[in-house]
Short mmCIF file of N, CA and C in Angstrom, two decimals:
data_model
loop_
_atom_site.label_atom_id
_atom_site.label_comp_id
_atom_site.label_asym_id
_atom_site.label_seq_id
_atom_site.Cartn_x
_atom_site.Cartn_y
_atom_site.Cartn_z
N UNK N 16 34.84 -54.19 -68.45
CA UNK N 16 34.99 -54.84 -69.77
C UNK N 16 34.61 -53.54 -70.77
N UNK N 17 35.47 -53.45 -71.75
CA UNK N 17 35.44 -51.99 -72.66
C UNK N 17 33.97 -52.30 -73.32
N UNK N 18 33.45 -51.14 -73.78
CA UNK N 18 31.83 -51.10 -74.32
C UNK N 18 32.09 -52.05 -75.48
N UNK N 19 33.10 -52.01 -76.48
CA UNK N 19 33.01 -52.67 -77.58
C UNK N 19 33.15 -54.05 -77.59
N UNK N 20 33.34 -54.50 -76.48
CA UNK N 20 33.32 -56.04 -76.03
C UNK N 20 32.17 -56.34 -75.32
N UNK N 21 31.16 -55.91 -74.79
CA UNK N 21 30.01 -55.85 -74.34
C UNK N 21 28.78 -56.55 -75.26
N UNK N 22 28.10 -57.50 -74.73
CA UNK N 22 27.06 -58.11 -75.59
C UNK N 22 26.12 -57.10 -76.21
N UNK N 23 25.76 -57.33 -77.40
CA UNK N 23 24.92 -56.20 -78.13
C UNK N 23 23.44 -56.74 -77.81
N UNK N 24 22.59 -55.88 -77.13
CA UNK N 24 21.33 -56.21 -76.98
C UNK N 24 20.37 -56.10 -78.07
N UNK N 25 19.51 -56.92 -78.23
CA UNK N 25 18.41 -56.66 -79.60
C UNK N 25 17.24 -56.04 -78.87
N UNK N 26 16.31 -55.72 -79.74
CA UNK N 26 15.24 -54.78 -79.48
C UNK N 26 14.12 -55.75 -78.76
N UNK N 27 14.23 -57.23 -79.14
CA UNK N 27 13.38 -57.97 -78.45
C UNK N 27 13.72 -58.25 -77.20
N UNK N 28 15.05 -58.32 -76.69
CA UNK N 28 15.64 -58.65 -75.41
C UNK N 28 15.23 -57.55 -74.68
N UNK N 29 15.45 -56.29 -74.97
CA UNK N 29 15.27 -55.08 -74.12
C UNK N 29 13.95 -55.05 -73.72
N UNK N 30 12.87 -55.35 -74.76
CA UNK N 30 11.55 -55.59 -74.53
C UNK N 30 11.06 -56.57 -73.46
N UNK N 31 11.82 -57.81 -73.80
CA UNK N 31 11.67 -58.68 -72.69
C UNK N 31 12.14 -58.37 -71.37
N UNK N 32 13.54 -58.03 -71.17
CA UNK N 32 13.93 -57.70 -70.12
C UNK N 32 12.98 -56.63 -69.02
N UNK N 33 12.85 -55.43 -69.86
CA UNK N 33 12.31 -54.39 -69.11
C UNK N 33 10.48 -54.85 -69.07
N UNK N 34 9.99 -55.73 -69.77
CA UNK N 34 8.65 -55.99 -69.27
C UNK N 34 8.48 -57.04 -68.17
N UNK N 35 9.49 -57.89 -68.15
CA UNK N 35 9.70 -58.82 -66.74
C UNK N 35 10.04 -57.91 -65.59
N UNK N 36 10.96 -56.83 -65.90
CA UNK N 36 11.23 -55.75 -64.56
C UNK N 36 10.26 -55.13 -64.17
N UNK N 37 9.12 -54.62 -65.14
CA UNK N 37 8.13 -53.90 -64.81
C UNK N 37 6.87 -54.93 -64.00
N UNK N 38 6.86 -56.14 -64.37
CA UNK N 38 6.01 -57.04 -63.95
C UNK N 38 6.59 -57.58 -62.59
N UNK N 39 7.88 -57.69 -62.37
CA UNK N 39 8.22 -58.21 -60.95
C UNK N 39 8.50 -57.26 -59.89
N UNK N 40 8.66 -55.87 -60.30
CA UNK N 40 8.94 -54.96 -59.18
C UNK N 40 7.61 -54.28 -58.73
N UNK N 41 6.87 -54.91 -57.93
CA UNK N 41 5.80 -54.36 -57.34
C UNK N 41 6.22 -53.69 -56.22
N UNK N 42 6.00 -52.33 -56.01
CA UNK N 42 6.47 -51.57 -54.63
C UNK N 42 7.66 -51.01 -54.74
N UNK N 43 8.36 -50.97 -56.05
CA UNK N 43 9.54 -49.86 -55.70
C UNK N 43 10.91 -50.71 -56.21
N UNK N 44 11.78 -50.23 -56.09
CA UNK N 44 13.06 -50.91 -56.17
C UNK N 44 13.56 -51.31 -57.50
N UNK N 45 13.11 -50.75 -58.66
CA UNK N 45 13.46 -50.96 -59.79
C UNK N 45 14.99 -50.70 -60.23
N UNK N 46 15.32 -49.72 -59.95
CA UNK N 46 16.77 -49.34 -60.10
C UNK N 46 17.53 -50.73 -59.64
N UNK N 47 17.56 -50.93 -58.63
CA UNK N 47 18.27 -52.32 -58.24
C UNK N 47 18.05 -53.57 -59.00
N UNK N 48 16.83 -53.84 -59.53
CA UNK N 48 16.67 -54.75 -60.40
C UNK N 48 17.43 -54.49 -61.82
N UNK N 49 17.09 -53.52 -62.23
CA UNK N 49 17.70 -52.82 -63.48
C UNK N 49 19.18 -53.12 -63.47
N UNK N 50 19.75 -52.76 -62.41
CA UNK N 50 21.18 -52.84 -62.35
C UNK N 50 21.56 -54.48 -62.26
N UNK N 51 20.86 -55.17 -61.64
CA UNK N 51 21.11 -56.49 -61.65
C UNK N 51 21.18 -57.23 -63.06
N UNK N 52 20.14 -56.76 -63.73
CA UNK N 52 19.97 -57.42 -65.08
C UNK N 52 20.77 -56.80 -66.12
N UNK N 53 20.97 -55.74 -66.31
CA UNK N 53 21.81 -54.76 -67.26
C UNK N 53 23.03 -54.73 -67.12
N UNK N 54 23.69 -54.63 -65.82
CA UNK N 54 25.05 -54.58 -65.34
C UNK N 54 25.52 -55.93 -64.99
N UNK N 55 24.89 -56.56 -64.08
CA UNK N 55 25.57 -57.63 -63.57
C UNK N 55 25.48 -58.96 -64.46
N UNK N 56 24.11 -59.13 -64.69
CA UNK N 56 23.66 -60.32 -65.41
C UNK N 56 23.95 -60.35 -67.14
N UNK N 57 23.75 -59.38 -67.57
CA UNK N 57 23.54 -59.25 -69.07
C UNK N 57 24.90 -58.58 -69.47
N UNK N 58 25.70 -57.88 -68.64
CA UNK N 58 26.58 -57.13 -69.11
C UNK N 58 26.60 -56.19 -70.29
N UNK N 59 25.35 -55.50 -70.40
CA UNK N 59 24.96 -54.58 -71.45
C UNK N 59 25.87 -53.23 -71.23
N UNK N 60 25.75 -52.94 -69.99
CA UNK N 60 26.42 -51.61 -69.82
C UNK N 60 27.48 -51.47 -68.78
N UNK N 61 28.21 -50.73 -68.23
CA UNK N 61 29.19 -50.52 -67.21
C UNK N 61 28.57 -50.17 -66.20
N UNK N 62 29.24 -50.16 -65.09
CA UNK N 62 28.79 -49.56 -63.78
C UNK N 62 28.56 -47.94 -63.76
N UNK N 63 29.63 -47.33 -64.35
CA UNK N 63 29.75 -46.01 -64.42
C UNK N 63 28.57 -45.57 -65.44
N UNK N 64 28.29 -46.22 -66.33
CA UNK N 64 27.35 -45.87 -67.32
C UNK N 64 25.82 -45.88 -66.53
N UNK N 65 25.71 -46.84 -66.15
CA UNK N 65 24.68 -47.15 -65.18
C UNK N 65 24.35 -46.23 -64.14
N UNK N 66 25.44 -45.75 -63.45
CA UNK N 66 25.14 -44.92 -62.32
C UNK N 66 24.89 -43.40 -62.73
N UNK N 67 25.58 -43.17 -64.11
CA UNK N 67 25.30 -42.02 -64.79
C UNK N 67 23.64 -41.93 -65.10
N UNK N 68 23.10 -42.91 -65.48
CA UNK N 68 21.85 -42.88 -65.80
C UNK N 68 20.76 -42.60 -64.64
N UNK N 69 21.38 -43.33 -63.39
CA UNK N 69 20.47 -43.25 -62.31
C UNK N 69 20.39 -41.62 -61.96
N UNK N 70 21.55 -41.03 -62.07
CA UNK N 70 21.77 -39.68 -61.67
C UNK N 70 20.95 -38.74 -62.57
N UNK N 71 21.08 -39.08 -63.72
CA UNK N 71 20.00 -38.34 -65.02
C UNK N 71 18.72 -38.41 -64.60
N UNK N 72 18.38 -39.67 -64.28
CA UNK N 72 16.84 -40.21 -64.08
C UNK N 72 16.23 -39.51 -62.78
N UNK N 73 17.17 -38.98 -62.14
CA UNK N 73 16.92 -38.29 -60.66
C UNK N 73 16.46 -36.92 -60.84
N UNK N 74 17.32 -36.40 -61.98
CA UNK N 74 17.03 -34.80 -62.06
C UNK N 74 16.18 -34.61 -62.93
N UNK N 75 15.76 -35.43 -63.93
CA UNK N 75 14.73 -35.30 -64.82
C UNK N 75 13.27 -35.37 -64.34
N UNK N 76 12.13 -34.63 -64.90
CA UNK N 76 11.08 -34.86 -64.27
C UNK N 76 10.57 -36.25 -64.74
N UNK N 77 9.55 -36.75 -63.70
CA UNK N 77 8.86 -37.91 -64.00
C UNK N 77 9.53 -39.18 -63.02
N UNK N 78 8.98 -39.93 -63.27
CA UNK N 78 9.47 -41.28 -62.35
C UNK N 78 11.01 -41.82 -62.63
N UNK N 79 11.69 -41.93 -61.61
CA UNK N 79 12.98 -42.28 -61.68
C UNK N 79 13.32 -43.50 -62.80
N UNK N 80 12.64 -44.60 -62.14
CA UNK N 80 12.84 -45.81 -63.11
C UNK N 80 12.26 -45.86 -64.41
N UNK N 81 11.28 -44.97 -64.61
CA UNK N 81 11.04 -44.84 -66.08
C UNK N 81 12.26 -44.10 -66.81
N UNK N 82 12.66 -42.67 -66.39
CA UNK N 82 13.61 -42.13 -66.87
C UNK N 82 14.97 -43.09 -67.09
N UNK N 83 15.17 -43.78 -66.08
CA UNK N 83 16.39 -44.84 -66.01
C UNK N 83 16.10 -45.80 -67.32
N UNK N 84 15.04 -46.38 -67.35
CA UNK N 84 14.63 -47.31 -68.40
C UNK N 84 15.03 -46.62 -69.86
N UNK N 85 14.35 -45.78 -69.96
CA UNK N 85 14.54 -44.65 -71.34
C UNK N 85 16.09 -44.49 -71.63
N UNK N 86 16.89 -44.25 -70.35
CA UNK N 86 18.30 -43.86 -70.63
C UNK N 86 19.08 -45.27 -71.13
N UNK N 87 18.52 -46.22 -70.52
CA UNK N 87 19.34 -47.44 -70.71
C UNK N 87 18.96 -48.05 -72.34
N UNK N 88 17.91 -48.17 -72.60
CA UNK N 88 17.34 -48.56 -73.92
C UNK N 88 17.88 -47.64 -74.94
N UNK N 89 17.88 -46.14 -74.50
CA UNK N 89 18.64 -45.40 -75.57
C UNK N 89 20.08 -45.60 -75.67
N UNK N 90 20.77 -45.86 -74.61
CA UNK N 90 22.33 -46.04 -74.71
C UNK N 90 22.45 -47.63 -75.44
N UNK N 91 21.51 -48.36 -75.29
CA UNK N 91 21.70 -49.72 -75.92
C UNK N 91 21.27 -49.90 -77.45
N UNK N 92 20.43 -49.17 -77.66
CA UNK N 92 19.99 -49.33 -79.45
C UNK N 92 19.32 -48.13 -79.76
N UNK N 93 19.47 -46.90 -79.26
CA UNK N 93 19.19 -45.60 -79.70
C UNK N 93 17.59 -45.44 -79.53
N UNK N 94 16.85 -44.66 -80.31
CA UNK N 94 15.63 -44.28 -79.99
C UNK N 94 14.62 -45.49 -79.90
N UNK N 95 14.85 -46.43 -80.70
CA UNK N 95 14.12 -47.73 -81.02
C UNK N 95 14.38 -48.69 -79.58
N UNK N 96 15.58 -48.62 -79.08
CA UNK N 96 15.59 -49.34 -77.66
C UNK N 96 15.04 -48.42 -76.71
N UNK N 97 15.12 -47.14 -76.75
CA UNK N 97 14.47 -46.40 -75.69
C UNK N 97 12.65 -46.76 -75.66
N UNK N 98 12.10 -46.72 -76.94
CA UNK N 98 10.53 -47.09 -77.10
C UNK N 98 10.37 -48.46 -76.63
N UNK N 99 11.36 -49.54 -76.95
CA UNK N 99 11.15 -50.83 -76.32
C UNK N 99 11.07 -50.68 -74.74
N UNK N 100 12.37 -49.97 -74.12
CA UNK N 100 12.18 -50.37 -72.63
C UNK N 100 11.14 -49.48 -72.33
N UNK N 101 10.60 -48.52 -72.65
CA UNK N 101 9.41 -47.51 -72.10
C UNK N 101 8.36 -48.54 -72.34
N UNK N 102 7.98 -49.22 -73.48
CA UNK N 102 6.81 -50.11 -73.66
C UNK N 102 6.90 -51.21 -72.40
N UNK N 103 7.99 -51.87 -72.56
CA UNK N 103 8.17 -52.77 -71.56
C UNK N 103 7.95 -52.52 -70.00
N UNK N 104 8.59 -51.31 -69.84
CA UNK N 104 8.45 -51.04 -68.30
C UNK N 104 7.03 -50.51 -67.89
N UNK N 105 6.44 -49.94 -68.91
CA UNK N 105 4.96 -49.48 -68.38
C UNK N 105 3.61 -50.13 -68.97
N UNK N 106 4.02 -50.69 -70.07
CA UNK N 106 2.75 -51.53 -70.84
C UNK N 106 2.11 -52.43 -70.01
N UNK N 107 2.71 -53.73 -69.95
CA UNK N 107 1.99 -54.74 -69.25
C UNK N 107 1.81 -54.32 -67.74
N UNK N 108 2.86 -53.77 -67.38
CA UNK N 108 2.29 -53.52 -65.85
C UNK N 108 1.29 -52.65 -65.53
N UNK N 109 0.93 -51.66 -66.47
CA UNK N 109 -0.37 -50.89 -66.41
C UNK N 109 -1.42 -51.58 -66.40
N UNK N 110 -1.40 -52.51 -67.47
CA UNK N 110 -2.73 -53.55 -67.46
C UNK N 110 -2.62 -54.45 -66.21
N UNK N 111 -1.68 -54.97 -65.76
CA UNK N 111 -1.71 -55.60 -64.61
C UNK N 111 -2.35 -54.88 -63.31
N UNK N 112 -1.77 -53.61 -63.33
CA UNK N 112 -2.32 -52.89 -62.02
C UNK N 112 -3.72 -52.47 -62.36
N UNK N 113 -4.04 -52.43 -63.46
CA UNK N 113 -5.59 -51.91 -63.60
C UNK N 113 -6.39 -53.21 -63.12
N UNK N 114 -5.87 -54.24 -63.57
CA UNK N 114 -6.61 -55.64 -63.08
C UNK N 114 -6.81 -55.72 -61.59
N UNK N 115 -5.46 -55.38 -60.99
CA UNK N 115 -5.46 -55.69 -59.52
C UNK N 115 -6.33 -54.48 -58.93
N UNK N 116 -6.37 -53.23 -59.66
CA UNK N 116 -7.18 -52.14 -59.10
C UNK N 116 -8.82 -52.92 -58.88
N UNK N 117 -9.09 -53.47 -60.06
CA UNK N 117 -10.51 -54.08 -60.09
C UNK N 117 -10.75 -55.03 -59.09
N UNK N 118 -9.79 -56.09 -58.88
CA UNK N 118 -9.73 -56.83 -57.67
C UNK N 118 -9.85 -56.55 -56.44
N UNK N 119 -9.14 -55.40 -56.08
CA UNK N 119 -8.95 -54.68 -55.00
C UNK N 119 -10.48 -53.98 -54.41
N UNK N 120 -10.78 -53.59 -55.44
CA UNK N 120 -12.22 -53.16 -55.44
C UNK N 120 -13.39 -53.92 -54.94
N UNK N 121 -12.97 -55.32 -55.55
CA UNK N 121 -13.95 -56.22 -55.10
C UNK N 121 -13.69 -57.09 -53.66
N UNK N 122 -12.23 -57.14 -53.39
CA UNK N 122 -12.03 -57.98 -52.09
C UNK N 122 -11.20 -57.10 -51.28
N UNK N 123 -11.06 -55.83 -51.30
CA UNK N 123 -10.06 -54.92 -50.49
C UNK N 123 -9.89 -55.39 -48.99
N UNK N 124 -11.01 -55.74 -48.53
CA UNK N 124 -11.26 -55.87 -47.07
C UNK N 124 -10.91 -57.11 -46.46
N UNK N 125 -10.27 -57.92 -47.49
CA UNK N 125 -9.82 -59.39 -47.03
C UNK N 125 -8.60 -59.47 -45.92
N UNK N 126 -8.62 -60.19 -44.97
CA UNK N 126 -7.60 -60.02 -43.82
C UNK N 126 -6.56 -60.35 -44.41
N UNK N 127 -5.24 -59.87 -44.02
CA UNK N 127 -4.14 -60.14 -44.42
C UNK N 127 -3.50 -59.22 -45.55
N UNK N 128 -4.28 -58.65 -46.36
CA UNK N 128 -4.06 -58.09 -47.81
C UNK N 128 -3.17 -57.25 -47.44
N UNK N 129 -3.35 -56.46 -46.54
CA UNK N 129 -2.31 -55.12 -46.10
C UNK N 129 -1.03 -55.53 -45.56
N UNK N 130 -1.07 -56.73 -44.96
CA UNK N 130 0.35 -57.41 -44.46
C UNK N 130 1.12 -57.68 -45.69
N UNK N 131 0.54 -58.43 -46.64
CA UNK N 131 1.03 -58.92 -47.76
C UNK N 131 1.66 -57.62 -48.74
N UNK N 132 1.22 -56.63 -48.81
CA UNK N 132 1.27 -55.43 -49.62
C UNK N 132 2.36 -54.83 -48.85
N UNK N 133 2.33 -54.91 -47.47
CA UNK N 133 3.59 -54.23 -46.72
C UNK N 133 4.78 -54.87 -46.87
N UNK N 134 4.54 -56.17 -47.02
CA UNK N 134 6.00 -56.86 -47.09
C UNK N 134 6.54 -56.62 -48.57
N UNK N 135 5.84 -56.71 -49.30
CA UNK N 135 6.27 -56.42 -50.82
C UNK N 135 6.95 -54.89 -50.87
N UNK N 136 6.56 -53.92 -50.27
CA UNK N 136 7.08 -52.60 -50.07
C UNK N 136 8.42 -52.94 -49.49
N UNK N 137 8.60 -53.46 -48.61
CA UNK N 137 9.56 -53.66 -47.65
C UNK N 137 10.74 -54.08 -48.83
N UNK N 138 10.56 -55.30 -49.45
CA UNK N 138 11.55 -55.73 -50.41
C UNK N 138 11.78 -54.76 -51.17
N UNK N 139 10.99 -54.01 -51.79
CA UNK N 139 11.50 -52.84 -52.64
C UNK N 139 12.29 -51.80 -52.13
N UNK N 140 11.89 -51.62 -50.87
CA UNK N 140 12.81 -50.64 -50.16
C UNK N 140 14.06 -51.11 -49.87
N UNK N 141 14.22 -52.29 -49.66
CA UNK N 141 15.71 -53.10 -49.40
C UNK N 141 16.51 -52.87 -50.74
N UNK N 142 15.93 -53.16 -51.92
CA UNK N 142 16.56 -53.32 -53.23
C UNK N 142 17.08 -51.78 -53.44
N UNK N 143 15.95 -50.72 -52.91
CA UNK N 143 16.41 -49.52 -53.31
C UNK N 143 17.72 -49.03 -52.58
N UNK N 144 17.84 -49.43 -51.15
CA UNK N 144 19.02 -49.15 -50.28
C UNK N 144 20.21 -49.96 -50.81
N UNK N 145 20.08 -51.15 -51.34
CA UNK N 145 21.16 -51.72 -51.90
C UNK N 145 21.84 -50.81 -53.04
N UNK N 146 21.08 -50.46 -53.79
CA UNK N 146 21.75 -49.31 -55.14
C UNK N 146 22.23 -48.33 -54.28
N UNK N 147 21.68 -47.83 -53.40
CA UNK N 147 22.22 -46.80 -52.69
C UNK N 147 23.82 -46.99 -51.92
N UNK N 148 23.66 -48.09 -51.35
CA UNK N 148 25.07 -48.54 -51.12
C UNK N 148 25.95 -48.83 -51.93
N UNK N 149 25.55 -49.43 -53.09
CA UNK N 149 26.45 -49.49 -54.12
C UNK N 149 27.28 -48.20 -54.64
N UNK N 150 26.11 -47.07 -54.89
CA UNK N 150 26.93 -45.90 -55.21
C UNK N 150 27.81 -45.13 -53.99
N UNK N 151 27.33 -45.25 -53.09
CA UNK N 151 28.20 -44.84 -51.65
C UNK N 151 29.56 -45.52 -51.66
N UNK N 152 29.72 -46.62 -52.26
CA UNK N 152 30.99 -47.54 -52.01
C UNK N 152 31.87 -46.58 -53.17
N UNK N 153 31.33 -46.05 -54.19
CA UNK N 153 32.25 -45.37 -55.11
C UNK N 153 32.57 -44.05 -54.66
N UNK N 154 32.27 -43.42 -53.80
CA UNK N 154 32.63 -42.17 -53.60
C UNK N 154 33.75 -41.99 -52.87
N UNK N 155 34.60 -41.10 -53.15
CA UNK N 155 35.80 -40.85 -52.65
C UNK N 155 35.78 -39.44 -52.10
N UNK N 156 36.79 -39.24 -51.09
CA UNK N 156 36.97 -38.01 -50.65
C UNK N 156 35.79 -37.46 -49.65
N UNK N 157 36.03 -36.43 -49.16
CA UNK N 157 34.93 -35.65 -48.27
C UNK N 157 33.99 -34.80 -48.81
N UNK N 158 34.16 -34.40 -49.97
CA UNK N 158 33.22 -33.42 -50.61
C UNK N 158 32.03 -34.08 -51.17
N UNK N 159 32.06 -35.35 -51.66
CA UNK N 159 30.92 -35.88 -52.22
C UNK N 159 30.22 -36.47 -50.86
N UNK N 160 30.64 -36.92 -49.61
CA UNK N 160 29.93 -37.38 -48.68
C UNK N 160 29.18 -35.88 -48.04
N UNK N 161 30.07 -34.77 -48.13
CA UNK N 161 29.36 -33.57 -47.70
C UNK N 161 28.22 -33.25 -48.41
N UNK N 162 28.21 -33.21 -49.87
CA UNK N 162 27.01 -32.92 -50.62
C UNK N 162 26.01 -33.92 -50.46
N UNK N 163 26.35 -35.15 -50.17
CA UNK N 163 25.13 -36.24 -49.97
C UNK N 163 24.45 -36.06 -48.53
N UNK N 164 25.23 -35.43 -47.55
CA UNK N 164 24.74 -35.30 -46.18
C UNK N 164 23.81 -34.09 -46.30
N UNK N 165 24.43 -33.09 -47.14
CA UNK N 165 23.52 -31.82 -47.36
C UNK N 165 22.23 -31.95 -47.94
N UNK N 166 22.38 -32.98 -48.88
CA UNK N 166 21.28 -33.32 -49.62
C UNK N 166 20.25 -34.22 -48.76
N UNK N 167 20.73 -35.07 -47.61
CA UNK N 167 19.86 -35.74 -46.92
C UNK N 167 19.35 -34.84 -45.96
N UNK N 168 19.87 -33.86 -45.40
CA UNK N 168 19.44 -33.11 -44.46
C UNK N 168 18.37 -32.13 -44.95
N UNK N 169 18.57 -31.37 -46.22
CA UNK N 169 17.73 -30.46 -46.75
C UNK N 169 16.40 -31.14 -47.21
N UNK N 170 16.52 -32.38 -47.85
CA UNK N 170 15.40 -33.09 -48.42
C UNK N 170 14.78 -33.83 -47.25
N UNK N 171 15.52 -34.78 -46.84
CA UNK N 171 14.93 -35.82 -45.89
C UNK N 171 14.53 -35.15 -44.46
N UNK N 172 15.14 -34.37 -43.91
CA UNK N 172 14.99 -33.74 -42.65
C UNK N 172 14.14 -32.64 -42.42
N UNK N 173 14.52 -31.57 -43.37
CA UNK N 173 13.96 -30.26 -43.52
C UNK N 173 12.80 -30.20 -44.56
N UNK N 174 12.65 -31.31 -45.26
CA UNK N 174 11.42 -31.49 -46.41
C UNK N 174 11.48 -30.18 -47.08
N UNK N 175 12.79 -29.65 -47.47
CA UNK N 175 12.81 -28.63 -48.79
C UNK N 175 12.58 -29.47 -49.95
N UNK N 176 11.88 -28.59 -50.89
CA UNK N 176 11.48 -29.00 -52.24
C UNK N 176 12.79 -29.21 -52.96
N UNK N 177 12.83 -30.71 -53.84
CA UNK N 177 13.81 -31.40 -54.17
C UNK N 177 14.55 -30.32 -55.41
N UNK N 178 13.77 -29.61 -56.22
CA UNK N 178 14.34 -28.87 -57.26
C UNK N 178 15.17 -27.71 -56.79
N UNK N 179 14.75 -27.00 -55.80
CA UNK N 179 15.71 -25.66 -55.14
C UNK N 179 16.88 -26.28 -54.87
N UNK N 180 16.85 -27.70 -53.88
CA UNK N 180 17.80 -28.15 -53.36
C UNK N 180 18.87 -28.55 -54.28
N UNK N 181 18.50 -29.29 -55.71
CA UNK N 181 19.19 -29.61 -56.68
C UNK N 181 19.85 -28.41 -57.39
N UNK N 182 19.17 -27.38 -57.56
CA UNK N 182 19.75 -26.12 -58.27
C UNK N 182 20.69 -25.54 -57.26
N UNK N 183 20.88 -25.62 -56.16
CA UNK N 183 21.77 -24.96 -55.46
C UNK N 183 23.15 -26.25 -55.33
N UNK N 184 22.76 -27.40 -54.74
CA UNK N 184 23.83 -28.32 -54.72
C UNK N 184 24.54 -28.87 -55.68
N UNK N 185 23.70 -28.90 -56.83
CA UNK N 185 24.16 -29.64 -58.03
C UNK N 185 25.39 -28.80 -58.72
N UNK N 186 25.44 -27.48 -58.83
CA UNK N 186 26.42 -26.58 -59.31
C UNK N 186 27.71 -26.68 -58.25
N UNK N 187 27.26 -26.76 -56.90
CA UNK N 187 28.30 -26.60 -55.72
C UNK N 187 28.93 -28.05 -55.81
N UNK N 188 28.30 -28.99 -56.08
CA UNK N 188 28.85 -30.34 -56.25
C UNK N 188 29.95 -30.42 -57.50
N UNK N 189 29.51 -29.79 -58.71
CA UNK N 189 30.22 -29.80 -59.72
C UNK N 189 31.62 -28.87 -59.56
N UNK N 190 31.31 -27.83 -58.94
CA UNK N 190 32.32 -26.92 -58.49
C UNK N 190 33.57 -27.61 -57.61
N UNK N 191 33.08 -28.10 -56.61
CA UNK N 191 33.77 -28.77 -55.73
C UNK N 191 34.60 -30.04 -56.31
N UNK N 192 33.86 -30.74 -57.15
CA UNK N 192 34.74 -31.74 -57.98
C UNK N 192 35.58 -31.31 -58.88
N UNK N 193 35.35 -30.01 -59.77
CA UNK N 193 36.37 -29.57 -60.55
C UNK N 193 37.54 -29.06 -59.81
N UNK N 194 37.31 -28.37 -58.34
CA UNK N 194 38.30 -27.96 -57.66
C UNK N 194 39.20 -28.90 -57.06
N UNK N 195 38.58 -29.98 -56.69
CA UNK N 195 39.36 -31.24 -56.01
C UNK N 195 40.18 -31.90 -57.26
N UNK N 196 39.86 -32.10 -58.50
CA UNK N 196 40.29 -32.52 -59.44
C UNK N 196 41.63 -31.46 -59.96
N UNK N 197 41.36 -30.54 -59.89
CA UNK N 197 42.54 -29.17 -60.11
C UNK N 197 43.54 -29.42 -58.88
N UNK N 198 43.24 -29.50 -57.85
CA UNK N 198 44.37 -29.77 -56.95
C UNK N 198 44.98 -31.12 -56.98
N UNK N 199 44.22 -32.20 -57.53
CA UNK N 199 44.99 -33.61 -57.57
C UNK N 199 46.20 -33.68 -58.48
#
């Protein structure tokens, strides 16, 4: 659907959606939930625009999910939209986590609490993997897979710092994309 035909997000709706997302996503997986709410359910953004936000959120300093929320809010309603997304994603969840920390200090040694928290973390991981698989389905040709594989080996297996890996593989990826498009 062209961006001109997409439903317009109000500032209140942005705040509600990101507050709900921030409160519901304990243990990670926020980009997957954001995709579901913003692209699939509400159709506020295109898939391509959302994936651009994920890429941008990963290369900027700070938590990826907060960067993505700021990007989405800015794309939807400019600076006020970014402010609403930021307040929603961090404000109420921060207060909730503060309350949980107090409760954990009081009853952290209760049997079964670790099992429950582990299960919630697995659900967040599964959601993150879903977003990764959606992204992988859109990769065409050998070069994107080579760059993804090199990134996995460098960061995941060799444990190299992310910034030098991005500084090397980012320009390489852009150059390979340009070279592939030139030959097409």
